[in-house]
PDB file of C-alpha atoms and ligand atoms in Angstrom:
ATOM      1  CA  MET A   1     101.056 155.412 112.614  1.00 66.00           C
ATOM      2  CA  LEU A   2      97.322 154.145 113.849  1.00 66.00           C
ATOM      3  CA  THR A   3      98.238 154.425 117.502  1.00 73.00           C
ATOM      4  CA  ARG A   4      99.508 157.886 116.609  1.00 69.00           C
ATOM      5  CA  LEU A   5      96.480 158.870 114.841  1.00 67.00           C
ATOM      6  CA  ARG A   6      94.453 157.550 118.177  1.00 69.00           C
ATOM      7  CA  GLU A   7      95.990 159.297 120.625  1.00 69.00           C
ATOM      8  CA  LEU A   8      95.679 162.244 117.918  1.00 72.00           C
ATOM      9  CA  ARG A   9      91.857 161.515 118.537  1.00 80.00           C
ATOM     10  CA  ASP A  10      91.961 161.135 122.152  1.00 87.00           C
ATOM     11  CA  LEU A  11      90.925 164.722 123.579  1.00 94.00           C
ATOM     12  CA  ASN A  12      90.412 163.257 126.852  1.00 94.00           C
ATOM     13  CA  GLY A  13      91.419 165.985 129.450  1.00 92.00           C
ATOM     14  CA  LYS A  14      92.767 168.304 127.432  1.00 96.00           C
ATOM     15  CA  LEU A  15      91.055 172.025 127.353  1.00 97.00           C
ATOM     16  CA  VAL A  16      90.314 173.269 123.810  1.00 97.00           C
ATOM     17  CA  LEU A  17      89.093 176.921 123.889  1.00 98.00           C
ATOM     18  CA  ILE A  18      86.566 177.837 120.497  1.00 98.00           C
ATOM     19  CA  THR A  19      85.893 181.344 119.671  1.00 98.00           C
ATOM     20  CA  GLY A  20      82.517 181.233 117.618  1.00 98.00           C
ATOM     21  CA  ALA A  21      80.970 178.360 120.093  1.00 98.00           C
ATOM     22  CA  SER A  22      76.930 180.110 120.042  1.00 98.00           C
ATOM     23  CA  SER A  23      76.563 179.055 116.660  1.00 97.00           C
ATOM     24  CA  GLY A  24      77.679 177.183 113.100  1.00 96.00           C
ATOM     25  CA  LEU A  25      80.890 176.091 113.138  1.00 96.00           C
ATOM     26  CA  GLY A  26      82.031 176.264 116.498  1.00 98.00           C
ATOM     27  CA  LYS A  27      79.393 174.945 118.164  1.00 98.00           C
ATOM     28  CA  LEU A  28      79.508 172.114 116.236  1.00 98.00           C
ATOM     29  CA  VAL A  29      83.004 171.358 116.765  1.00 97.00           C
ATOM     30  CA  ALA A  30      82.440 171.719 120.462  1.00 98.00           C
ATOM     31  CA  TYR A  31      80.853 169.001 119.920  1.00 98.00           C
ATOM     32  CA  GLU A  32      83.042 167.136 118.347  1.00 96.00           C
ATOM     33  CA  VAL A  33      85.628 167.524 120.797  1.00 97.00           C
ATOM     34  CA  ALA A  34      83.525 167.377 123.794  1.00 97.00           C
ATOM     35  CA  ALA A  35      82.298 163.713 122.308  1.00 96.00           C
ATOM     36  CA  ARG A  36      86.199 163.134 122.246  1.00 95.00           C
ATOM     37  CA  GLY A  37      87.000 163.971 125.800  1.00 95.00           C
ATOM     38  CA  ALA A  38      87.856 167.533 125.883  1.00 97.00           C
ATOM     39  CA  ASN A  39      86.920 170.322 128.403  1.00 97.00           C
ATOM     40  CA  VAL A  40      86.045 173.025 126.719  1.00 98.00           C
ATOM     41  CA  VAL A  41      85.721 176.923 127.066  1.00 98.00           C
ATOM     42  CA  LEU A  42      83.553 178.554 124.630  1.00 98.00           C
ATOM     43  CA  CYS A  43      83.701 181.885 123.775  1.00 98.00           C
ATOM     44  CA  ALA A  44      81.121 184.227 122.014  1.00 98.00           C
ATOM     45  CA  ARG A  45      79.105 187.522 122.637  1.00 98.00           C
ATOM     46  CA  ASN A  46      75.871 185.596 122.989  1.00 98.00           C
ATOM     47  CA  LEU A  47      76.143 184.415 126.861  1.00 98.00           C
ATOM     48  CA  LYS A  48      72.501 182.825 126.512  1.00 98.00           C
ATOM     49  CA  ALA A  49      73.410 181.084 123.206  1.00 98.00           C
ATOM     50  CA  LEU A  50      76.931 179.832 124.664  1.00 98.00           C
ATOM     51  CA  ARG A  51      74.726 178.329 128.119  1.00 98.00           C
ATOM     52  CA  LYS A  52      72.968 176.453 125.744  1.00 98.00           C
ATOM     53  CA  VAL A  53      76.198 174.838 124.193  1.00 98.00           C
ATOM     54  CA  ALA A  54      77.895 174.078 127.514  1.00 98.00           C
ATOM     55  CA  ASP A  55      74.931 172.333 128.755  1.00 98.00           C
ATOM     56  CA  LYS A  56      75.119 169.782 125.555  1.00 98.00           C
ATOM     57  CA  CYS A  57      78.692 169.742 125.574  1.00 98.00           C
ATOM     58  CA  LYS A  58      78.703 168.547 129.546  1.00 97.00           C
ATOM     59  CA  GLU A  59      76.156 165.900 128.668  1.00 97.00           C
ATOM     60  CA  ILE A  60      78.289 164.933 125.825  1.00 97.00           C
ATOM     61  CA  SER A  61      81.302 164.682 127.693  1.00 95.00           C
ATOM     62  CA  GLN A  62      80.784 164.126 130.973  1.00 95.00           C
ATOM     63  CA  THR A  63      83.233 166.623 132.106  1.00 94.00           C
ATOM     64  CA  ASP A  64      83.463 170.493 132.467  1.00 93.00           C
ATOM     65  CA  ALA A  65      82.499 173.272 130.158  1.00 97.00           C
ATOM     66  CA  TYR A  66      83.168 176.766 130.607  1.00 98.00           C
ATOM     67  CA  VAL A  67      81.676 180.112 129.098  1.00 98.00           C
ATOM     68  CA  VAL A  68      83.652 183.377 128.531  1.00 98.00           C
ATOM     69  CA  GLU A  69      81.654 186.081 126.980  1.00 98.00           C
ATOM     70  CA  LEU A  70      84.079 187.558 124.448  1.00 97.00           C
ATOM     71  CA  ASP A  71      83.778 190.506 121.434  1.00 96.00           C
ATOM     72  CA  VAL A  72      86.791 189.117 119.759  1.00 95.00           C
ATOM     73  CA  SER A  73      87.178 192.446 117.986  1.00 93.00           C
ATOM     74  CA  ASP A  74      87.888 194.406 121.397  1.00 95.00           C
ATOM     75  CA  PRO A  75      91.331 194.286 122.360  1.00 94.00           C
ATOM     76  CA  ASP A  76      90.820 194.560 125.841  1.00 97.00           C
ATOM     77  CA  ALA A  77      88.314 192.113 125.927  1.00 97.00           C
ATOM     78  CA  ILE A  78      90.571 189.181 124.790  1.00 96.00           C
ATOM     79  CA  ASP A  79      93.224 190.462 127.089  1.00 97.00           C
ATOM     80  CA  ARG A  80      90.929 190.374 130.127  1.00 98.00           C
ATOM     81  CA  GLN A  81      88.667 187.159 129.210  1.00 97.00           C
ATOM     82  CA  LEU A  82      91.964 185.565 128.064  1.00 96.00           C
ATOM     83  CA  THR A  83      93.761 186.192 131.422  1.00 97.00           C
ATOM     84  CA  HIS A  84      90.809 184.720 133.517  1.00 97.00           C
ATOM     85  CA  VAL A  85      91.124 181.494 131.580  1.00 98.00           C
ATOM     86  CA  LEU A  86      94.798 180.992 132.222  1.00 97.00           C
ATOM     87  CA  GLN A  87      94.212 181.935 136.097  1.00 98.00           C
ATOM     88  CA  ASP A  88      90.438 180.335 136.718  1.00 97.00           C
ATOM     89  CA  ILE A  89      90.340 177.399 133.988  1.00 97.00           C
ATOM     90  CA  GLY A  90      93.952 176.153 132.295  1.00 97.00           C
ATOM     91  CA  SER A  91      96.258 176.573 129.745  1.00 97.00           C
ATOM     92  CA  VAL A  92      94.694 175.743 126.699  1.00 97.00           C
ATOM     93  CA  ASP A  93      96.112 173.097 124.776  1.00 96.00           C
ATOM     94  CA  ILE A  94      94.025 173.557 121.092  1.00 96.00           C
ATOM     95  CA  LEU A  95      92.841 176.965 120.308  1.00 96.00           C
ATOM     96  CA  VAL A  96      89.601 176.945 117.372  1.00 97.00           C
ATOM     97  CA  ASN A  97      89.555 180.288 115.805  1.00 96.00           C
ATOM     98  CA  SER A  98      85.762 179.852 114.253  1.00 96.00           C
ATOM     99  CA  ALA A  99      85.388 183.718 115.172  1.00 94.00           C
ATOM    100  CA  GLY A 100      87.449 186.303 113.577  1.00 77.00           C
ATOM    101  CA  PHE A 101      86.973 190.232 111.898  1.00 73.00           C
ATOM    102  CA  GLY A 102      88.382 191.861 108.728  1.00 76.00           C
ATOM    103  CA  ILE A 103      88.921 194.955 107.996  1.00 79.00           C
ATOM    104  CA  PHE A 104      87.717 195.531 104.418  1.00 81.00           C
ATOM    105  CA  VAL A 105      88.787 198.849 101.997  1.00 84.00           C
ATOM    106  CA  LYS A 106      87.265 199.620  99.224  1.00 82.00           C
ATOM    107  CA  GLY A 107      89.703 200.047  96.416  1.00 74.00           C
ATOM    108  CA  THR A 108      92.752 198.358  97.230  1.00 63.00           C
ATOM    109  CA  ARG A 109      92.555 194.672  96.270  1.00 63.00           C
ATOM    110  CA  LYS A 110      94.566 194.265  93.347  1.00 60.00           C
ATOM    111  CA  MET A 111      92.867 191.694  90.485  1.00 55.00           C
TER     112      MET A 111
HETATM  113  N1  LIG B 201      79.747 177.893 107.203  1.00 50.10           N
HETATM  114  C1  LIG B 201      80.747 177.847 106.165  1.00 50.10           C
HETATM  115  O1  LIG B 201      80.281 177.189 105.053  1.00 50.10           O
HETATM  116  C2  LIG B 201      81.642 178.329 106.166  1.00 50.10           C
HETATM  117  C3  LIG B 201      82.879 178.384 105.375  1.00 50.10           C
HETATM  118  C4  LIG B 201      84.250 178.521 105.313  1.00 50.10           C
HETATM  119  C5  LIG B 201      84.768 179.704 105.984  1.00 50.10           C
HETATM  120  N2  LIG B 201      83.078 180.184 107.142  1.00 50.10           N
HETATM  121  C6  LIG B 201      83.830 180.637 107.960  1.00 50.10           C
HETATM  122  O2  LIG B 201      83.587 180.489 109.484  1.00 50.10           O
HETATM  123  C7  LIG B 201      83.250 181.363 110.121  1.00 50.10           C
HETATM  124  C8  LIG B 201      82.205 180.585 111.100  1.00 50.10           C
HETATM  125  O3  LIG B 201      81.572 180.644 110.252  1.00 50.10           O
HETATM  126  P1  LIG B 201      79.941 180.195 110.799  1.00 50.10           P
HETATM  127  O4  LIG B 201      79.003 179.674 109.527  1.00 50.10           O
HETATM  128  O5  LIG B 201      79.664 179.597 112.005  1.00 50.10           O
HETATM  129  O6  LIG B 201      79.102 181.313 111.113  1.00 50.10           O
HETATM  130  P2  LIG B 201      77.930 181.308 111.929  1.00 50.10           P
HETATM  131  O7  LIG B 201      77.195 180.461 112.039  1.00 50.10           O
HETATM  132  O8  LIG B 201      77.399 182.895 111.693  1.00 50.10           O
HETATM  133  O9  LIG B 201      78.707 181.461 113.796  1.00 50.10           O
HETATM  134  C9  LIG B 201      79.462 182.476 113.845  1.00 50.10           C
HETATM  135  C10 LIG B 201      80.088 182.462 115.426  1.00 50.10           C
HETATM  136  O10 LIG B 201      81.193 183.650 116.008  1.00 50.10           O
HETATM  137  C11 LIG B 201      80.729 184.957 116.845  1.00 50.10           C
HETATM  138  N3  LIG B 201      81.358 185.731 116.140  1.00 50.10           N
HETATM  139  C12 LIG B 201      80.909 186.835 115.686  1.00 50.10           C
HETATM  140  N4  LIG B 201      81.325 187.847 115.305  1.00 50.10           N
HETATM  141  C13 LIG B 201      81.879 187.533 116.501  1.00 50.10           C
HETATM  142  C14 LIG B 201      82.568 188.573 117.968  1.00 50.10           C
HETATM  143  N5  LIG B 201      82.479 190.170 117.141  1.00 50.10           N
HETATM  144  N6  LIG B 201      83.059 188.784 119.089  1.00 50.10           N
HETATM  145  C15 LIG B 201      83.075 187.260 119.220  1.00 50.10           C
HETATM  146  N7  LIG B 201      82.650 185.871 118.713  1.00 50.10           N
HETATM  147  C16 LIG B 201      81.981 186.792 117.595  1.00 50.10           C
HETATM  148  C17 LIG B 201      79.024 183.912 116.664  1.00 50.10           C
HETATM  149  O11 LIG B 201      78.586 184.094 118.318  1.00 50.10           O
HETATM  150  P3  LIG B 201      77.971 185.748 118.670  1.00 50.10           P
HETATM  151  O12 LIG B 201      76.772 186.147 117.920  1.00 50.10           O
HETATM  152  O13 LIG B 201      77.476 185.305 120.340  1.00 50.10           O
HETATM  153  O14 LIG B 201      78.870 187.020 119.253  1.00 50.10           O
HETATM  154  C18 LIG B 201      78.949 182.824 116.104  1.00 50.10           C
HETATM  155  O15 LIG B 201      79.261 181.788 117.407  1.00 50.10           O
HETATM  156  C19 LIG B 201      83.009 182.777 109.862  1.00 50.10           C
HETATM  157  O16 LIG B 201      84.255 183.440 109.754  1.00 50.10           O
HETATM  158  C20 LIG B 201      83.264 182.144 108.492  1.00 50.10           C
HETATM  159  O17 LIG B 201      82.753 182.889 107.480  1.00 50.10           O
HETATM  160  C21 LIG B 201      82.166 179.280 106.706  1.00 50.10           C
END
């Protein structure tokens, strides 16, 4: 059981894609998985902020960190950038969705 837990915590060589990685929870998750040896693919709209997070991830993990400019409200951009990730970086082992969007319609919520 403990061995299995250790295996789950060890992310060496795993590719972890995180949306919303330029700040908040996504950024903190990026640092945490980098500390466990993961290669991270950091996605958000603000490239400058993403690059800063990537630099820190590299420092922590001593391995690669990639940045991908992505607006998750744009389905074409998701297709395009995921194709880029799969072709040029590798297949994703773990997906952390920390950015999302919702469509709120007034008056349709039942209490
Ligand atoms: N913090 C909490 O205590 C808490 C609790 C429960 C649930 N949540 C939920 O968890 C999620 C993250 O929260 P947070 O506190 O980390 O928020 P945050 O600090 O505002 O971070 C949001 C992240 O999402 C990215 N983002 C926003 N819109 C985007 C879009 N259209 N396309 C791509 N990336 C986008 C932002 O980057 P760019 O602006 O660079 O794109 C940023 O990296 C939110 O959905 C929030 O509702 C948070």
